[in-house]
Amino acid sequence: MEDWSLSKNKYRAEETTTVPRAYLGALRKMALERLAKSGESWSEFVFGKSYDLISRYDIDQIEKDFLASGYRFVASAVVSASEAPEKYKRLEGQDEHEFTGTILNGRMVAGYGDNVMKCDRNIQGTALYLHTMQDVLDLMATGVPPSTIAIVDDAGGTLTAPILAEFVAIVCLGGTVRSHMGILSREYRIPCLMNSSVAGVKNGDRLELNVSAPAKTVGDYQRKLERKTEIWKVTD
Amino acid sequence: MTNYSISYAQLLEANNSIQVLADESYWLCLTRTTQGSKLFPVSPYILLSYLNAFYRYPSLLRKVESQMRAEQCGDLARNFSGGVNTSTIGWCLPAFYLLGRELLINMGLLKPEDAVEDVVYVLDFWRRVQLSYHRNDGHKMNREFGHRSQLLPERTLQVFEADIFPVSIGDPLHTAAVRFLAAMSQFQFLSHCECRLGIMNHGPYRIGERSELIVRDFVNVGAGDFPWLDGIVDDIHYASLTIPMAIKNTHFHIVDDWGSLESEPAFQVENLIGVGLYTSDRLTETYIPVAMETIDSLTKKFKELQELVIDATNKLWARFAGWSRREMLQAGALVYFSTPKDLAHMSGTYEQADWMEIDERASRFEPLLNDEFGNDCLTELVGTISLPSQKTHEYVMSMHNDSPRRMISQIPYSIVAGHPYTKSSGPCFPGSTVLQKKVGKWRTSRGLLTEVEYNRLAQSFLPASCSAKLGFLDDSWVKYHFTDADADEIYYLSQDQSRHLKRKGARLTRSDIVSITGNHW
């Protein structure tokens, strides 16, 4: 049975991403089939039998059929992948890569990021990656080592909530200066780079962040202006 | 259904509201935030909240209006800091409902001509509550005011200006206030499952040649509707906290319909030059000062609250760390869905099962809501505007992106000509949740109350400044009647607990405040 919202849509748009296209298309097809099966008009069906004829079981089946193709979802929350590893691709942490940084003006550039807040001077500290709740729990038990620069891939403000205030600086591998992590680092006055990329940085490496550089503004984002600031690896 | 009951004029008005909200939603979603979390499945819970909103808001708003009209709710909302505010009512209420409708249209389970009476009613409710809430600045949305929000009357602002304490960077009160604001903001993100609905700002209000007053509200602070806060916030004895802040050399040029700020230059804490602390709720006459007797007492209070909030953050994080994905999904969805819940508290119609459960018509979709579907579908819905229902004819140039796309479907006018349509999605269906049941009471200015006690008090208490006698005596009336006894009476209500202005009455101007306090902001 043809997808009504496409076949009857003069402009014949369809979803641009894989999973919404598959799921919403399957739902539209199911709705049409169940409407025909009900023998009712749309007006009778829409807020009546549709609830019985399109149940949680039916919707669960859409996911099962889709996963049977071998597709695995990209996770964003740690709990999603850890609870249902059969449905999700493995969450990759960005650490322990072979060094691919560059030497610029005699300094080893190990990454770049968007500066949240212009500080009086740069900050140095020791790199520590945090990916999971277990990482945070471990630090809650042992205490955050002095001069820790946290490297996190969570642009939200909740994963590291209990220990955030104890970092000397933060390198966030996602988000923008307006993400919750950006907002909170500003409130705590903790130097922070958002939307960062790093290469060749391992736990325990000594880093310097160029946070005395100008902050990236919302206007910069709107005008699509690049304003990346450096993450240096301190080797001496 | 062809028994037509909505007028052409009502449809025109509803479609105008739909388009205004769609235009502003695109601007907000594209320029004002990027939301993500490794802890919570945020996009999936947002979509679940939209579906729950579509099925439940019409019934729950009608339940509110069985006791209190929308415009009276707006009047009350100006009088205290609570969950009826710029973001929750100004944008979330209509946008969540309409985005749920749009999602269902793209699922093939709804057509734009369905639930027409519900759509018209929800938007009419929104317009009335917004016009009333924004009565003092004369707008419906911050967007109409060039992204500004001046909700408060002169009498409240005078008390804030007179009683906040001057601070400068490095002094104990400045340090304590800044540290408290950081800890409180973090707790609000956590307790609201990674969204910013617990933090609100309004203003700016002029308080000097180069100084502005911003009012920051933290809502849902003490024990309230969220069951996951049971046992976590027992020692925080305030339903909400309000921090008026005087800020120099900084112009806040955007206060948007999410209540978030933008300034030129960027706000720096060294420009914070005045600060105060208040609490309020549905059962207070107006804002109540907290430890505002002296600089020392306020400093001590900020430190004490900061400690309590840090402790609550650690306890709550540990609770969340043991949660399943489904608990996180439903909790986040309920934070979003329940944004209008304080309308129910205001009207004394609050029932936990109405606002803290997922309607079975919405929960059936949970199996769809994996992280990738959530992220991509939400991006298509509010970012790229690329779902099938959102494409228009090729001549259209949408506001902000010039593309032939419309975020939210209009109601077709064909129904005026007798074409089929349906009226309503019907009453709430049974709901459920996998979350722990709330067992604690509600923190209010009258102590800890049960749901029944809170509703009964809300139904019997009307602040005097919202009474039939005084409620319509606005700043426009005061301008020409400031010597009347009624003008003094309403100013006395705001001044009742003021350190500097108690019973000073309605004749005060800003220069009087400066003379009384000696503060030149």
mmCIF file with all atom_site columns, C-alpha atoms in Angstrom, chain A residues 44-125:
data_model
loop_
_atom_site.group_PDB
_atom_site.id
_atom_site.type_symbol
_atom_site.label_atom_id
_atom_site.label_alt_id
_atom_site.label_comp_id
_atom_site.label_asym_id
_atom_site.label_entity_id
_atom_site.label_seq_id
_atom_site.pdbx_PDB_ins_code
_atom_site.Cartn_x
_atom_site.Cartn_y
_atom_site.Cartn_z
_atom_site.occupancy
_atom_site.B_iso_or_equiv
_atom_site.pdbx_formal_charge
_atom_site.auth_seq_id
_atom_site.auth_comp_id
_atom_site.auth_asym_id
_atom_site.auth_atom_id
_atom_site.pdbx_PDB_model_num
ATOM 1  C CA . GLU A 1 44  ? -13.803 7.528  12.814 1.00 0.00 ? 44  GLU A CA 1
ATOM 2  C CA . PHE A 1 45  ? -10.418 5.816  12.796 1.00 0.00 ? 45  PHE A CA 1
ATOM 3  C CA . VAL A 1 46  ? -7.989  8.583  13.746 1.00 0.00 ? 46  VAL A CA 1
ATOM 4  C CA . PHE A 1 47  ? -8.933  8.965  17.417 1.00 0.00 ? 47  PHE A CA 1
ATOM 5  C CA . GLY A 1 48  ? -10.715 5.627  17.753 1.00 0.00 ? 48  GLY A CA 1
ATOM 6  C CA . LYS A 1 49  ? -9.609  2.234  16.520 1.00 0.00 ? 49  LYS A CA 1
ATOM 7  C CA . SER A 1 50  ? -6.159  3.477  15.514 1.00 0.00 ? 50  SER A CA 1
ATOM 8  C CA . TYR A 1 51  ? -5.113  3.186  19.150 1.00 0.00 ? 51  TYR A CA 1
ATOM 9  C CA . ASP A 1 52  ? -5.981  -0.496 19.272 1.00 0.00 ? 52  ASP A CA 1
ATOM 10 C CA . LEU A 1 53  ? -4.823  -1.317 15.773 1.00 0.00 ? 53  LEU A CA 1
ATOM 11 C CA . ILE A 1 54  ? -1.422  0.376  16.101 1.00 0.00 ? 54  ILE A CA 1
ATOM 12 C CA . SER A 1 55  ? -0.107  -0.852 19.407 1.00 0.00 ? 55  SER A CA 1
ATOM 13 C CA . ARG A 1 56  ? 3.207   -0.878 21.222 1.00 0.00 ? 56  ARG A CA 1
ATOM 14 C CA . TYR A 1 57  ? 3.666   -4.434 19.958 1.00 0.00 ? 57  TYR A CA 1
ATOM 15 C CA . ASP A 1 58  ? 3.321   -3.275 16.341 1.00 0.00 ? 58  ASP A CA 1
ATOM 16 C CA . ILE A 1 59  ? 5.805   -0.492 16.884 1.00 0.00 ? 59  ILE A CA 1
ATOM 17 C CA . ASP A 1 60  ? 8.252   -2.821 18.572 1.00 0.00 ? 60  ASP A CA 1
ATOM 18 C CA . GLN A 1 61  ? 8.040   -4.959 15.431 1.00 0.00 ? 61  GLN A CA 1
ATOM 19 C CA . ILE A 1 62  ? 9.154   -2.018 13.284 1.00 0.00 ? 62  ILE A CA 1
ATOM 20 C CA . GLU A 1 63  ? 12.392  -1.842 15.236 1.00 0.00 ? 63  GLU A CA 1
ATOM 21 C CA . LYS A 1 64  ? 12.920  -5.604 15.122 1.00 0.00 ? 64  LYS A CA 1
ATOM 22 C CA . ASP A 1 65  ? 12.424  -5.681 11.347 1.00 0.00 ? 65  ASP A CA 1
ATOM 23 C CA . PHE A 1 66  ? 14.841  -2.804 10.915 1.00 0.00 ? 66  PHE A CA 1
ATOM 24 C CA . LEU A 1 67  ? 17.565  -4.327 13.093 1.00 0.00 ? 67  LEU A CA 1
ATOM 25 C CA . ALA A 1 68  ? 17.193  -7.633 11.234 1.00 0.00 ? 68  ALA A CA 1
ATOM 26 C CA . SER A 1 69  ? 18.835  -5.882 8.278  1.00 0.00 ? 69  SER A CA 1
ATOM 27 C CA . GLY A 1 70  ? 22.037  -5.692 10.324 1.00 0.00 ? 70  GLY A CA 1
ATOM 28 C CA . TYR A 1 71  ? 21.794  -1.962 10.971 1.00 0.00 ? 71  TYR A CA 1
ATOM 29 C CA . ARG A 1 72  ? 23.120  -0.766 14.320 1.00 0.00 ? 72  ARG A CA 1
ATOM 30 C CA . PHE A 1 73  ? 22.269  2.607  15.827 1.00 0.00 ? 73  PHE A CA 1
ATOM 31 C CA . VAL A 1 74  ? 24.654  5.380  16.760 1.00 0.00 ? 74  VAL A CA 1
ATOM 32 C CA . ALA A 1 75  ? 24.372  5.988  20.504 1.00 0.00 ? 75  ALA A CA 1
ATOM 33 C CA . SER A 1 76  ? 24.555  9.394  22.145 1.00 0.00 ? 76  SER A CA 1
ATOM 34 C CA . ALA A 1 77  ? 23.869  8.442  25.774 1.00 0.00 ? 77  ALA A CA 1
ATOM 35 C CA . VAL A 1 78  ? 26.256  6.014  27.446 1.00 0.00 ? 78  VAL A CA 1
ATOM 36 C CA . VAL A 1 79  ? 23.356  4.062  28.955 1.00 0.00 ? 79  VAL A CA 1
ATOM 37 C CA . SER A 1 80  ? 21.833  3.318  25.542 1.00 0.00 ? 80  SER A CA 1
ATOM 38 C CA . ALA A 1 81  ? 24.822  1.403  24.216 1.00 0.00 ? 81  ALA A CA 1
ATOM 39 C CA . SER A 1 82  ? 25.702  -0.255 27.509 1.00 0.00 ? 82  SER A CA 1
ATOM 40 C CA . GLU A 1 83  ? 22.165  -1.513 28.111 1.00 0.00 ? 83  GLU A CA 1
ATOM 41 C CA . ALA A 1 84  ? 21.482  -2.767 24.590 1.00 0.00 ? 84  ALA A CA 1
ATOM 42 C CA . PRO A 1 85  ? 24.849  -3.489 22.922 1.00 0.00 ? 85  PRO A CA 1
ATOM 43 C CA . GLU A 1 86  ? 23.060  -5.665 20.371 1.00 0.00 ? 86  GLU A CA 1
ATOM 44 C CA . LYS A 1 87  ? 21.276  -2.583 19.008 1.00 0.00 ? 87  LYS A CA 1
ATOM 45 C CA . TYR A 1 88  ? 24.059  -0.002 19.052 1.00 0.00 ? 88  TYR A CA 1
ATOM 46 C CA . LYS A 1 89  ? 27.465  0.505  17.578 1.00 0.00 ? 89  LYS A CA 1
ATOM 47 C CA . ARG A 1 90  ? 30.209  0.541  20.188 1.00 0.00 ? 90  ARG A CA 1
ATOM 48 C CA . LEU A 1 91  ? 30.720  3.987  21.685 1.00 0.00 ? 91  LEU A CA 1
ATOM 49 C CA . GLU A 1 92  ? 34.218  5.081  20.784 1.00 0.00 ? 92  GLU A CA 1
ATOM 50 C CA . GLY A 1 93  ? 36.246  7.233  23.131 1.00 0.00 ? 93  GLY A CA 1
ATOM 51 C CA . GLN A 1 94  ? 38.670  9.629  21.496 1.00 0.00 ? 94  GLN A CA 1
ATOM 52 C CA . ASP A 1 95  ? 41.888  8.893  23.338 1.00 0.00 ? 95  ASP A CA 1
ATOM 53 C CA . GLU A 1 96  ? 45.150  7.033  23.223 1.00 0.00 ? 96  GLU A CA 1
ATOM 54 C CA . HIS A 1 97  ? 45.627  7.683  19.488 1.00 0.00 ? 97  HIS A CA 1
ATOM 55 C CA . GLU A 1 98  ? 49.046  7.611  17.945 1.00 0.00 ? 98  GLU A CA 1
ATOM 56 C CA . PHE A 1 99  ? 50.413  11.134 17.820 1.00 0.00 ? 99  PHE A CA 1
ATOM 57 C CA . THR A 1 100 ? 49.356  13.023 14.703 1.00 0.00 ? 100 THR A CA 1
ATOM 58 C CA . GLY A 1 101 ? 49.735  16.547 16.033 1.00 0.00 ? 101 GLY A CA 1
ATOM 59 C CA . THR A 1 102 ? 51.908  19.166 14.360 1.00 0.00 ? 102 THR A CA 1
ATOM 60 C CA . ILE A 1 103 ? 54.811  21.339 15.429 1.00 0.00 ? 103 ILE A CA 1
ATOM 61 C CA . LEU A 1 104 ? 54.051  25.013 14.886 1.00 0.00 ? 104 LEU A CA 1
ATOM 62 C CA . ASN A 1 105 ? 56.338  27.868 15.917 1.00 0.00 ? 105 ASN A CA 1
ATOM 63 C CA . GLY A 1 106 ? 58.385  25.399 17.878 1.00 0.00 ? 106 GLY A CA 1
ATOM 64 C CA . ARG A 1 107 ? 55.439  24.133 19.905 1.00 0.00 ? 107 ARG A CA 1
ATOM 65 C CA . MET A 1 108 ? 53.639  20.854 19.575 1.00 0.00 ? 108 MET A CA 1
ATOM 66 C CA . VAL A 1 109 ? 50.019  21.559 18.706 1.00 0.00 ? 109 VAL A CA 1
ATOM 67 C CA . ALA A 1 110 ? 47.921  18.660 19.958 1.00 0.00 ? 110 ALA A CA 1
ATOM 68 C CA . GLY A 1 111 ? 44.518  20.112 19.128 1.00 0.00 ? 111 GLY A CA 1
ATOM 69 C CA . TYR A 1 112 ? 42.207  23.066 18.772 1.00 0.00 ? 112 TYR A CA 1
ATOM 70 C CA . GLY A 1 113 ? 38.963  24.252 20.317 1.00 0.00 ? 113 GLY A CA 1
ATOM 71 C CA . ASP A 1 114 ? 36.527  27.167 20.654 1.00 0.00 ? 114 ASP A CA 1
ATOM 72 C CA . ASN A 1 115 ? 37.435  29.317 23.653 1.00 0.00 ? 115 ASN A CA 1
ATOM 73 C CA . VAL A 1 116 ? 34.471  29.904 25.971 1.00 0.00 ? 116 VAL A CA 1
ATOM 74 C CA . MET A 1 117 ? 35.944  32.759 27.989 1.00 0.00 ? 117 MET A CA 1
ATOM 75 C CA . LYS A 1 118 ? 39.009  34.939 27.508 1.00 0.00 ? 118 LYS A CA 1
ATOM 76 C CA . CYS A 1 119 ? 41.292  34.516 30.541 1.00 0.00 ? 119 CYS A CA 1
ATOM 77 C CA . ASP A 1 120 ? 44.192  36.671 31.733 1.00 0.00 ? 120 ASP A CA 1
ATOM 78 C CA . ARG A 1 121 ? 46.709  33.913 31.038 1.00 0.00 ? 121 ARG A CA 1
ATOM 79 C CA . ASN A 1 122 ? 46.959  30.437 29.555 1.00 0.00 ? 122 ASN A CA 1
ATOM 80 C CA . ILE A 1 123 ? 46.440  27.419 31.742 1.00 0.00 ? 123 ILE A CA 1
ATOM 81 C CA . GLN A 1 124 ? 48.571  24.302 32.119 1.00 0.00 ? 124 GLN A CA 1
ATOM 82 C CA . GLY A 1 125 ? 47.530  20.968 33.571 1.00 0.00 ? 125 GLY A CA 1
#
